[in-house]
Tab-separated table of C-alpha atoms in Angstrom:
chain	number	residue	atom	x	y	z
H	6	MET	CA	12.380	-3.290	-45.903
H	7	PRO	CA	9.433	-5.229	-47.415
H	8	GLY	CA	6.014	-4.455	-45.973
H	9	SER	CA	5.535	-8.066	-44.849
H	10	ASP	CA	8.693	-7.851	-42.725
H	11	LEU	CA	7.451	-4.648	-41.134
H	12	VAL	CA	4.161	-6.348	-40.231
H	13	ARG	CA	6.006	-9.321	-38.700
H	14	LEU	CA	8.320	-6.968	-36.824
H	15	ARG	CA	5.385	-5.051	-35.388
H	16	LEU	CA	3.664	-8.272	-34.270
H	17	ALA	CA	6.845	-9.619	-32.683
H	18	LEU	CA	7.501	-6.398	-30.775
H	19	THR	CA	3.877	-6.295	-29.641
H	20	ALA	CA	4.300	-9.825	-28.271
H	21	PHE	CA	7.389	-8.797	-26.295
H	22	PHE	CA	5.663	-5.725	-24.840
H	23	ALA	CA	2.722	-7.904	-23.751
H	24	LEU	CA	5.086	-10.545	-22.365
H	25	ASP	CA	6.890	-7.951	-20.255
H	26	GLY	CA	3.667	-6.747	-18.664
H	27	PHE	CA	2.398	-10.310	-18.193
H	28	VAL	CA	5.530	-11.565	-16.431
H	29	PHE	CA	5.957	-8.516	-14.213
H	30	ALA	CA	2.315	-8.561	-13.079
H	31	GLY	CA	2.517	-12.289	-12.383
H	32	TRP	CA	5.403	-11.639	-9.995
H	33	VAL	CA	3.716	-8.696	-8.294
H	34	VAL	CA	0.605	-10.657	-7.294
H	35	ARG	CA	2.785	-13.280	-5.543
H	36	ILE	CA	4.767	-10.790	-3.439
H	37	PRO	CA	2.632	-11.431	-0.290
H	38	ALA	CA	3.201	-15.192	-0.520
H	39	VAL	CA	6.940	-14.766	-1.077
H	40	LYS	CA	7.076	-12.377	1.891
H	41	GLU	CA	5.505	-15.018	4.108
H	42	GLN	CA	7.863	-17.693	2.801
H	43	THR	CA	10.990	-15.654	3.471
H	44	GLY	CA	9.769	-14.460	6.863
H	45	ALA	CA	10.669	-10.883	5.938
H	46	SER	CA	9.253	-7.952	7.852
H	47	ALA	CA	7.645	-5.096	5.957
H	48	SER	CA	10.818	-3.026	6.161
H	49	THR	CA	13.184	-5.815	5.087
H	50	LEU	CA	10.818	-6.764	2.273
H	51	GLY	CA	10.876	-3.145	1.127
H	52	LEU	CA	14.679	-3.232	1.038
H	53	ALA	CA	14.616	-6.521	-0.903
H	54	LEU	CA	12.152	-5.089	-3.416
H	55	LEU	CA	14.594	-2.263	-4.062
H	56	GLY	CA	16.612	-4.924	-5.882
H	57	VAL	CA	14.168	-4.711	-8.787
H	58	SER	CA	14.529	-0.953	-8.935
H	59	ALA	CA	18.307	-0.944	-8.577
H	60	GLY	CA	18.780	-3.634	-11.203
H	61	ALA	CA	16.450	-1.888	-13.635
H	62	VAL	CA	17.933	1.586	-13.282
H	63	VAL	CA	21.543	0.408	-13.572
H	64	THR	CA	20.810	-1.779	-16.601
H	65	MET	CA	18.766	0.887	-18.376
H	66	THR	CA	21.791	3.167	-18.413
H	67	LEU	CA	23.893	0.426	-20.073
H	68	THR	CA	21.407	-1.124	-22.481
H	69	GLY	CA	21.512	1.781	-24.921
H	70	ARG	CA	25.192	1.007	-25.562
H	71	LEU	CA	24.451	-2.704	-25.971
H	72	CYS	CA	21.740	-1.917	-28.521
H	73	ARG	CA	24.125	0.227	-30.522
H	74	ARG	CA	26.761	-2.494	-30.469
H	75	TYR	CA	24.706	-5.675	-30.936
H	76	GLY	CA	21.356	-4.417	-32.236
H	77	SER	CA	18.106	-3.896	-30.341
H	78	HIS	CA	16.538	-7.135	-31.632
H	79	LEU	CA	19.212	-9.421	-30.180
H	80	VAL	CA	19.270	-7.519	-26.879
H	81	THR	CA	15.457	-7.780	-26.645
H	82	VAL	CA	15.519	-11.563	-27.055
H	83	VAL	CA	18.391	-12.104	-24.595
H	84	CYS	CA	16.729	-9.914	-21.961
H	85	ALA	CA	13.394	-11.700	-22.498
H	86	VAL	CA	15.044	-15.060	-21.766
H	87	LEU	CA	16.675	-13.654	-18.623
H	88	LEU	CA	13.371	-12.085	-17.529
H	89	CYS	CA	11.474	-15.365	-17.878
H	90	LEU	CA	14.135	-17.414	-16.092
H	91	SER	CA	14.645	-14.939	-13.252
H	92	VAL	CA	10.917	-14.582	-12.434
H	93	GLY	CA	10.968	-18.156	-11.125
H	94	LEU	CA	13.798	-17.493	-8.654
H	95	PRO	CA	12.116	-15.421	-5.870
H	96	PRO	CA	10.009	-18.305	-4.446
H	97	LEU	CA	13.176	-20.422	-4.187
H	98	THR	CA	14.684	-18.010	-1.661
H	99	HIS	CA	14.261	-18.255	2.113
H	100	SER	CA	15.724	-14.966	3.345
H	101	ALA	CA	15.378	-11.298	2.524
H	102	PRO	CA	19.022	-10.893	1.367
H	103	ALA	CA	18.679	-13.834	-1.015
H	104	LEU	CA	15.409	-12.426	-2.293
H	105	GLY	CA	17.034	-9.048	-2.883
H	106	ALA	CA	19.864	-10.702	-4.832
H	107	VAL	CA	17.581	-12.560	-7.251
H	108	LEU	CA	15.366	-9.504	-7.631
H	109	LEU	CA	18.464	-7.560	-8.677
H	110	LEU	CA	18.804	-9.992	-11.609
H	111	PHE	CA	15.087	-9.814	-12.352
H	112	GLY	CA	15.194	-6.012	-12.307
H	113	ALA	CA	18.228	-5.982	-14.596
H	114	ALA	CA	16.383	-8.104	-17.166
H	115	TYR	CA	13.253	-5.963	-16.805
H	116	GLY	CA	15.139	-2.714	-17.306
H	117	GLY	CA	17.137	-4.105	-20.209
H	118	ILE	CA	14.182	-5.386	-22.191
H	119	ASN	CA	12.298	-2.119	-21.700
H	120	VAL	CA	15.084	-0.092	-23.293
H	121	ALA	CA	15.723	-2.661	-26.045
H	122	PHE	CA	12.174	-3.120	-27.307
H	123	ASN	CA	11.386	0.572	-26.963
H	124	SER	CA	14.451	1.307	-29.111
H	125	ALA	CA	13.274	-1.175	-31.741
H	126	ALA	CA	9.780	0.313	-31.595
H	127	VAL	CA	11.130	3.845	-32.077
H	128	ASP	CA	12.946	2.685	-35.223
H	129	LEU	CA	9.758	1.053	-36.515
H	130	VAL	CA	7.724	4.213	-35.863
H	131	ALA	CA	10.257	6.188	-37.924
H	132	GLU	CA	10.174	3.609	-40.736
H	133	LEU	CA	6.381	3.463	-40.916
H	134	ARG	CA	6.000	7.216	-40.397
H	135	ARG	CA	2.947	6.519	-38.262
H	136	PRO	CA	2.654	7.275	-34.518
H	137	ILE	CA	2.034	3.661	-33.443
H	138	MET	CA	4.063	3.829	-30.216
H	139	PRO	CA	0.960	3.874	-27.957
H	140	SER	CA	-0.192	0.528	-29.391
H	141	PHE	CA	2.939	-1.162	-28.028
H	142	HIS	CA	2.384	0.307	-24.581
H	143	ALA	CA	-1.255	-0.772	-24.773
H	144	ALA	CA	0.021	-4.333	-25.279
H	145	PHE	CA	2.145	-3.932	-22.134
H	146	SER	CA	-0.906	-2.745	-20.182
H	147	LEU	CA	-3.072	-5.591	-21.499
H	148	GLY	CA	-0.371	-8.120	-20.670
H	149	GLY	CA	-0.180	-6.753	-17.145
H	150	MET	CA	-3.938	-6.956	-16.670
H	151	VAL	CA	-4.031	-10.560	-17.915
H	152	GLY	CA	-1.032	-11.506	-15.773
H	153	ALA	CA	-2.555	-9.991	-12.647
H	154	GLY	CA	-5.956	-11.553	-13.336
H	155	LEU	CA	-4.566	-15.041	-13.906
H	156	GLY	CA	-2.327	-14.665	-10.874
H	157	ALA	CA	-5.304	-13.804	-8.698
H	158	LEU	CA	-7.208	-16.828	-10.049
H	159	VAL	CA	-4.458	-19.372	-9.372
H	160	ALA	CA	-3.144	-17.868	-6.123
H	161	GLY	CA	-5.316	-20.167	-4.029
H	162	SER	CA	-4.496	-23.359	-5.903
H	163	LEU	CA	-0.850	-23.045	-6.974
H	164	THR	CA	2.226	-22.426	-4.849
H	165	PRO	CA	4.294	-19.376	-5.829
H	166	THR	CA	7.038	-21.690	-7.110
H	167	ARG	CA	4.755	-23.647	-9.403
H	168	HIS	CA	2.898	-20.549	-10.578
H	169	LEU	CA	6.000	-18.515	-11.418
H	170	TRP	CA	7.793	-21.384	-13.160
H	171	LEU	CA	4.697	-22.051	-15.256
H	172	LEU	CA	4.766	-18.339	-16.010
H	173	ALA	CA	8.441	-18.667	-16.957
H	174	ALA	CA	7.695	-21.624	-19.259
H	175	ALA	CA	4.901	-19.719	-20.996
H	176	GLY	CA	7.161	-16.698	-21.369
H	177	LEU	CA	9.976	-18.764	-22.865
H	178	ALA	CA	7.533	-20.274	-25.356
H	179	VAL	CA	6.433	-16.798	-26.459
H	180	THR	CA	10.078	-15.712	-26.630
H	181	ALA	CA	10.954	-18.705	-28.826
H	182	VAL	CA	8.229	-17.847	-31.334
H	183	ALA	CA	8.481	-14.046	-31.326
H	184	GLY	CA	12.265	-14.094	-30.911
H	185	ARG	CA	12.734	-16.235	-34.016
H	186	VAL	CA	10.822	-13.634	-36.018
H	187	LEU	CA	12.738	-10.752	-34.460
H	188	LEU	CA	16.175	-12.268	-35.045
H	189	ARG	CA	15.418	-12.975	-38.703
H	190	ILE	CA	14.745	-9.292	-39.354
H	191	GLU	CA	17.666	-6.905	-39.477
H	192	PRO	CA	17.356	-4.013	-37.013
H	193	LEU	CA	16.233	-0.832	-38.742
H	194	THR	CA	19.179	0.931	-37.073
H	195	PRO	CA	22.223	-1.306	-37.675
H	196	ALA	CA	24.501	-2.290	-34.821
H	197	ASP	CA	27.933	-0.685	-34.684
H	198	ARG	CA	29.949	-3.902	-34.837
H	199	GLY	CA	31.578	-4.667	-38.143
H	200	ARG	CA	31.701	-0.983	-39.088
H	201	GLU	CA	35.151	-0.108	-37.807
H	202	GLN	CA	35.974	1.375	-41.169
H	203	GLN	CA	33.309	4.012	-40.710
H	204	ALA	CA	33.709	7.098	-38.641
H	205	GLU	CA	32.809	6.807	-35.008
H	206	PRO	CA	29.135	7.656	-34.444
H	207	ARG	CA	28.680	11.307	-33.578
H	208	ARG	CA	27.610	11.964	-30.041
H	209	PRO	CA	24.468	14.062	-29.545
H	210	ASP	CA	25.192	17.738	-29.014
H	211	ARG	CA	24.346	19.602	-25.848
H	212	ARG	CA	20.966	20.802	-27.114
H	213	THR	CA	19.921	17.279	-28.107
H	214	ARG	CA	20.968	15.862	-24.738
H	215	ALA	CA	19.014	18.602	-22.977
H	216	LEU	CA	15.892	17.860	-25.050
H	217	VAL	CA	16.200	14.139	-24.275
H	218	ILE	CA	16.248	14.973	-20.563
H	219	VAL	CA	13.185	17.200	-21.037
H	220	PHE	CA	11.278	14.349	-22.680
H	221	GLY	CA	12.505	12.073	-19.892
H	222	LEU	CA	10.973	14.501	-17.394
H	223	ILE	CA	7.626	14.157	-19.178
H	224	ALA	CA	7.974	10.379	-18.781
H	225	LEU	CA	8.830	10.909	-15.099
H	226	CYS	CA	5.703	12.999	-14.523
H	227	THR	CA	3.574	10.257	-16.069
H	228	ALA	CA	5.181	7.353	-14.245
H	229	TYR	CA	4.990	9.233	-10.937
H	230	GLY	CA	1.213	9.187	-11.268
H	231	GLU	CA	1.156	5.483	-12.131
H	232	GLY	CA	3.237	4.557	-9.102
H	233	ALA	CA	1.286	6.830	-6.772
H	234	LEU	CA	-2.117	5.482	-7.788
H	235	ALA	CA	-0.958	1.868	-7.716
H	236	ASP	CA	0.249	2.132	-4.116
H	237	TRP	CA	-2.007	4.814	-2.600
H	238	GLY	CA	-5.143	5.031	-4.714
H	239	ALA	CA	-7.052	2.246	-2.978
H	240	LEU	CA	-6.003	3.445	0.498
H	241	HIS	CA	-7.378	6.919	-0.229
H	242	LEU	CA	-10.771	5.494	-1.205
H	243	GLU	CA	-10.925	3.249	1.852
H	244	GLN	CA	-9.424	5.594	4.450
H	245	ASP	CA	-10.755	8.967	3.357
H	246	LEU	CA	-14.020	8.095	1.606
H	247	GLY	CA	-15.084	5.078	3.685
H	248	ALA	CA	-15.161	2.615	0.770
H	249	SER	CA	-15.095	-1.120	1.407
H	250	ALA	CA	-11.904	-3.040	0.556
H	251	GLY	CA	-13.523	-4.428	-2.581
H	252	ALA	CA	-14.764	-1.044	-3.765
H	253	ALA	CA	-11.391	0.517	-3.035
H	254	ALA	CA	-9.665	-2.121	-5.154
H	255	VAL	CA	-11.840	-1.066	-8.092
H	256	GLY	CA	-10.126	2.335	-8.074
H	257	TYR	CA	-6.844	1.193	-9.619
H	258	SER	CA	-8.755	-1.037	-12.038
H	259	CYS	CA	-10.611	2.036	-13.311
H	260	PHE	CA	-7.304	3.833	-13.756
H	261	ALA	CA	-5.613	0.884	-15.498
H	262	LEU	CA	-8.551	0.154	-17.808
H	263	ALA	CA	-8.826	3.797	-18.831
H	264	MET	CA	-5.080	3.975	-19.478
H	265	THR	CA	-5.239	0.849	-21.648
H	266	ALA	CA	-8.193	2.237	-23.601
H	267	GLY	CA	-6.358	5.531	-24.071
H	268	ARG	CA	-3.311	3.738	-25.457
H	269	LEU	CA	-5.382	1.580	-27.788
H	270	THR	CA	-6.755	4.748	-29.357
H	271	GLY	CA	-3.466	6.628	-29.065
H	272	THR	CA	-2.359	6.212	-32.672
H	273	THR	CA	-5.611	7.706	-33.967
H	274	LEU	CA	-5.339	10.533	-31.459
H	275	LEU	CA	-1.749	11.310	-32.458
H	276	GLU	CA	-2.627	11.258	-36.164
H	277	ARG	CA	-5.429	13.744	-35.599
H	278	LEU	CA	-3.907	16.033	-32.997
H	279	GLY	CA	-0.159	15.593	-33.376
H	280	ARG	CA	2.324	15.033	-30.570
H	281	THR	CA	2.212	18.435	-28.937
H	282	ARG	CA	-1.567	18.676	-28.719
H	283	THR	CA	-1.766	15.088	-27.503
H	284	VAL	CA	0.704	15.790	-24.688
H	285	VAL	CA	-0.938	19.090	-23.766
H	286	ALA	CA	-4.466	17.658	-23.837
H	287	GLY	CA	-3.372	14.527	-21.973
H	288	GLY	CA	-1.548	16.436	-19.268
H	289	ALA	CA	-4.446	18.854	-18.754
H	290	THR	CA	-6.943	15.982	-18.636
H	291	ALA	CA	-4.835	14.080	-16.104
H	292	CYS	CA	-4.464	17.214	-13.981
H	293	ALA	CA	-8.227	17.759	-13.847
H	294	GLY	CA	-8.911	14.058	-13.292
H	295	MET	CA	-6.504	13.750	-10.381
H	296	LEU	CA	-7.824	16.873	-8.688
H	297	LEU	CA	-11.259	15.254	-8.852
H	298	GLY	CA	-9.931	11.877	-7.718
H	299	ALA	CA	-8.038	13.348	-4.767
H	300	LEU	CA	-10.514	15.970	-3.555
H	301	ALA	CA	-13.963	14.565	-4.468
H	302	PRO	CA	-16.219	13.975	-1.444
H	303	SER	CA	-17.852	10.812	-2.847
H	304	LEU	CA	-16.569	7.420	-3.994
H	305	TRP	CA	-18.120	7.536	-7.451
H	306	ALA	CA	-16.705	10.967	-8.216
H	307	ALA	CA	-13.265	9.775	-7.106
H	308	LEU	CA	-13.525	6.665	-9.313
H	309	LEU	CA	-14.433	8.906	-12.242
H	310	GLY	CA	-11.416	11.047	-11.430
H	311	TYR	CA	-9.124	7.993	-11.441
H	312	ALA	CA	-10.474	6.944	-14.843
H	313	VAL	CA	-10.033	10.427	-16.308
H	314	THR	CA	-6.479	10.491	-14.938
H	315	GLY	CA	-5.719	7.184	-16.668
H	316	LEU	CA	-7.027	8.516	-19.974
H	317	GLY	CA	-4.955	11.660	-19.624
H	318	LEU	CA	-1.681	9.950	-18.715
H	319	ALA	CA	-2.088	7.107	-21.242
H	320	ASN	CA	-0.047	8.471	-24.131
H	321	LEU	CA	2.411	10.802	-22.429
H	322	PHE	CA	5.022	8.118	-21.674
H	323	PRO	CA	4.946	6.528	-25.171
H	324	VAL	CA	5.252	9.933	-26.852
H	325	ALA	CA	8.093	11.015	-24.563
H	326	VAL	CA	10.101	7.820	-25.143
H	327	GLU	CA	9.497	7.938	-28.894
H	328	ARG	CA	10.665	11.563	-29.161
H	329	ALA	CA	13.752	10.887	-27.036
H	330	GLY	CA	14.604	7.879	-29.202
H	331	ALA	CA	14.073	9.824	-32.426
H	332	LEU	CA	16.501	12.472	-31.179
H	333	ALA	CA	19.279	10.281	-29.756
H	334	GLY	CA	18.603	6.644	-30.657
H	335	PRO	CA	18.913	3.880	-28.013
H	336	SER	CA	20.760	6.176	-25.607
H	337	GLY	CA	17.827	8.592	-25.760
H	338	VAL	CA	15.397	5.770	-25.017
H	339	ALA	CA	17.628	4.671	-22.126
H	340	THR	CA	17.727	8.169	-20.620
H	341	ALA	CA	13.974	8.745	-20.933
H	342	SER	CA	13.161	5.267	-19.625
H	343	THR	CA	15.485	5.676	-16.646
H	344	LEU	CA	13.925	9.005	-15.724
H	345	GLY	CA	10.440	7.580	-16.232
H	346	TYR	CA	11.153	4.549	-14.072
H	347	GLY	CA	12.660	6.877	-11.495
H	348	GLY	CA	9.340	8.691	-11.396
H	349	MET	CA	7.517	5.443	-10.698
H	350	LEU	CA	9.931	4.790	-7.814
H	351	LEU	CA	9.708	8.354	-6.518
H	352	GLY	CA	5.910	8.524	-6.489
H	353	PRO	CA	4.948	6.119	-3.674
H	354	PRO	CA	7.473	7.281	-1.026
H	355	ALA	CA	6.917	10.941	-1.916
H	356	ILE	CA	3.171	10.510	-1.464
H	357	GLY	CA	3.822	8.793	1.865
H	358	PHE	CA	5.938	11.630	3.214
H	359	MET	CA	3.479	14.286	2.058
H	360	ALA	CA	0.574	12.328	3.531
H	361	ASP	CA	2.337	12.411	6.918
H	362	TRP	CA	3.015	16.133	6.633
H	363	PHE	CA	-0.392	17.146	5.290
H	364	SER	CA	-2.999	14.527	4.336
H	365	LEU	CA	-3.325	11.777	1.753
H	366	PRO	CA	-5.785	13.718	-0.459
H	367	ALA	CA	-3.430	16.712	-0.427
H	368	ALA	CA	-0.488	14.450	-1.228
H	369	LEU	CA	-2.297	12.941	-4.213
H	370	THR	CA	-2.732	16.387	-5.718
H	371	SER	CA	1.010	16.240	-6.460
H	372	VAL	CA	0.075	13.876	-9.309
H	373	ALA	CA	-2.064	16.686	-10.744
H	374	ALA	CA	0.794	19.145	-10.255
H	375	LEU	CA	3.242	16.980	-12.207
H	376	ALA	CA	0.649	16.414	-14.944
H	377	ALA	CA	0.472	20.201	-15.212
H	378	VAL	CA	4.280	20.297	-15.470
H	379	ALA	CA	4.102	17.769	-18.328
H	380	THR	CA	1.532	20.004	-20.032
H	381	VAL	CA	3.725	23.093	-19.794
H	382	THR	CA	6.758	21.087	-20.949
H	383	GLY	CA	4.782	19.848	-23.946
H	384	ILE	CA	4.004	23.419	-24.913
H	385	ALA	CA	7.634	24.472	-24.449
H	386	THR	CA	8.894	21.687	-26.751
H	387	ARG	CA	6.183	22.051	-29.391
H	388	ARG	CA	8.675	22.992	-32.115
H	389	VAL	CA	10.908	19.968	-31.585
H	390	GLY	CA	10.560	17.218	-34.178
């Protein structure tokens, strides 16, 4: 493939990663307003929000097959259109069941696009022979930060319906531009259709499938920490360290900013250290950072711990997904992504249960424990790829 096409492909994929983060964050900041509109209680809202998770997990398991059949580029564009259209549906609902139904569609589009563009990115990494995967995930993080920031700015002046449909329109515009580029470039791994004369693709052997699951577990350990800090980080600062609401809100910002910075420098780090050392160093750093963040007696030490945790976790998920995809193609990406997303879902309720049994600081140390597991797993798989 000509170098100019590779550059255009990288830019288009970067745009889709950023779009995904932007749209998802825009929805998240309007959840309180949609809750009020539907009249849902906290428990019924929680059940409705499971629609996103259920849709994403189910679709992730199927999208790998769709990518093999139709190509990851086409699947990325179709899922992007569905994501943009479905984000405008929640404020049109007036009951928790209806909200759950539209969030099922939104979650399906979200899960699908994550597998599709990660699969395309894995192919591009292999073609370029450069570890650029973290740069795509940095674009996702930046998109999420911009989406959340803009959402906070317009929350007081725009209704959820107007805000989310403007978000949908902007997303469709980006999809039209980036999607045109993506569809003009042949996927680096061809789709299966039209190749009936060839032998049926060989299924990964048992060892490969086991390694994919191992890399998925690394993704799970990382995403567990993201979900835990997003939902419980601010409460720990406010409840256990006496921080004001504003100061407590800074905690997740420190984590997110550090994670974004870590991903922006991830390619350089991977080129210098390699995958194994990056995973080992990242996991150890996150473990130390979270122990500080959970157990520090002062606010500033805890904020430092959150930032160090973000730096440590930054590149573990991109590396895990890239290695799983290199081993087993789109199905490997689907497996690792599903396990990773499962970790993000598992984190918040697990922290809640452990906080009831012990204390919130003790519960947050489970993030450090799983970071240590990722470190050990990185060492154990050092000879793979």
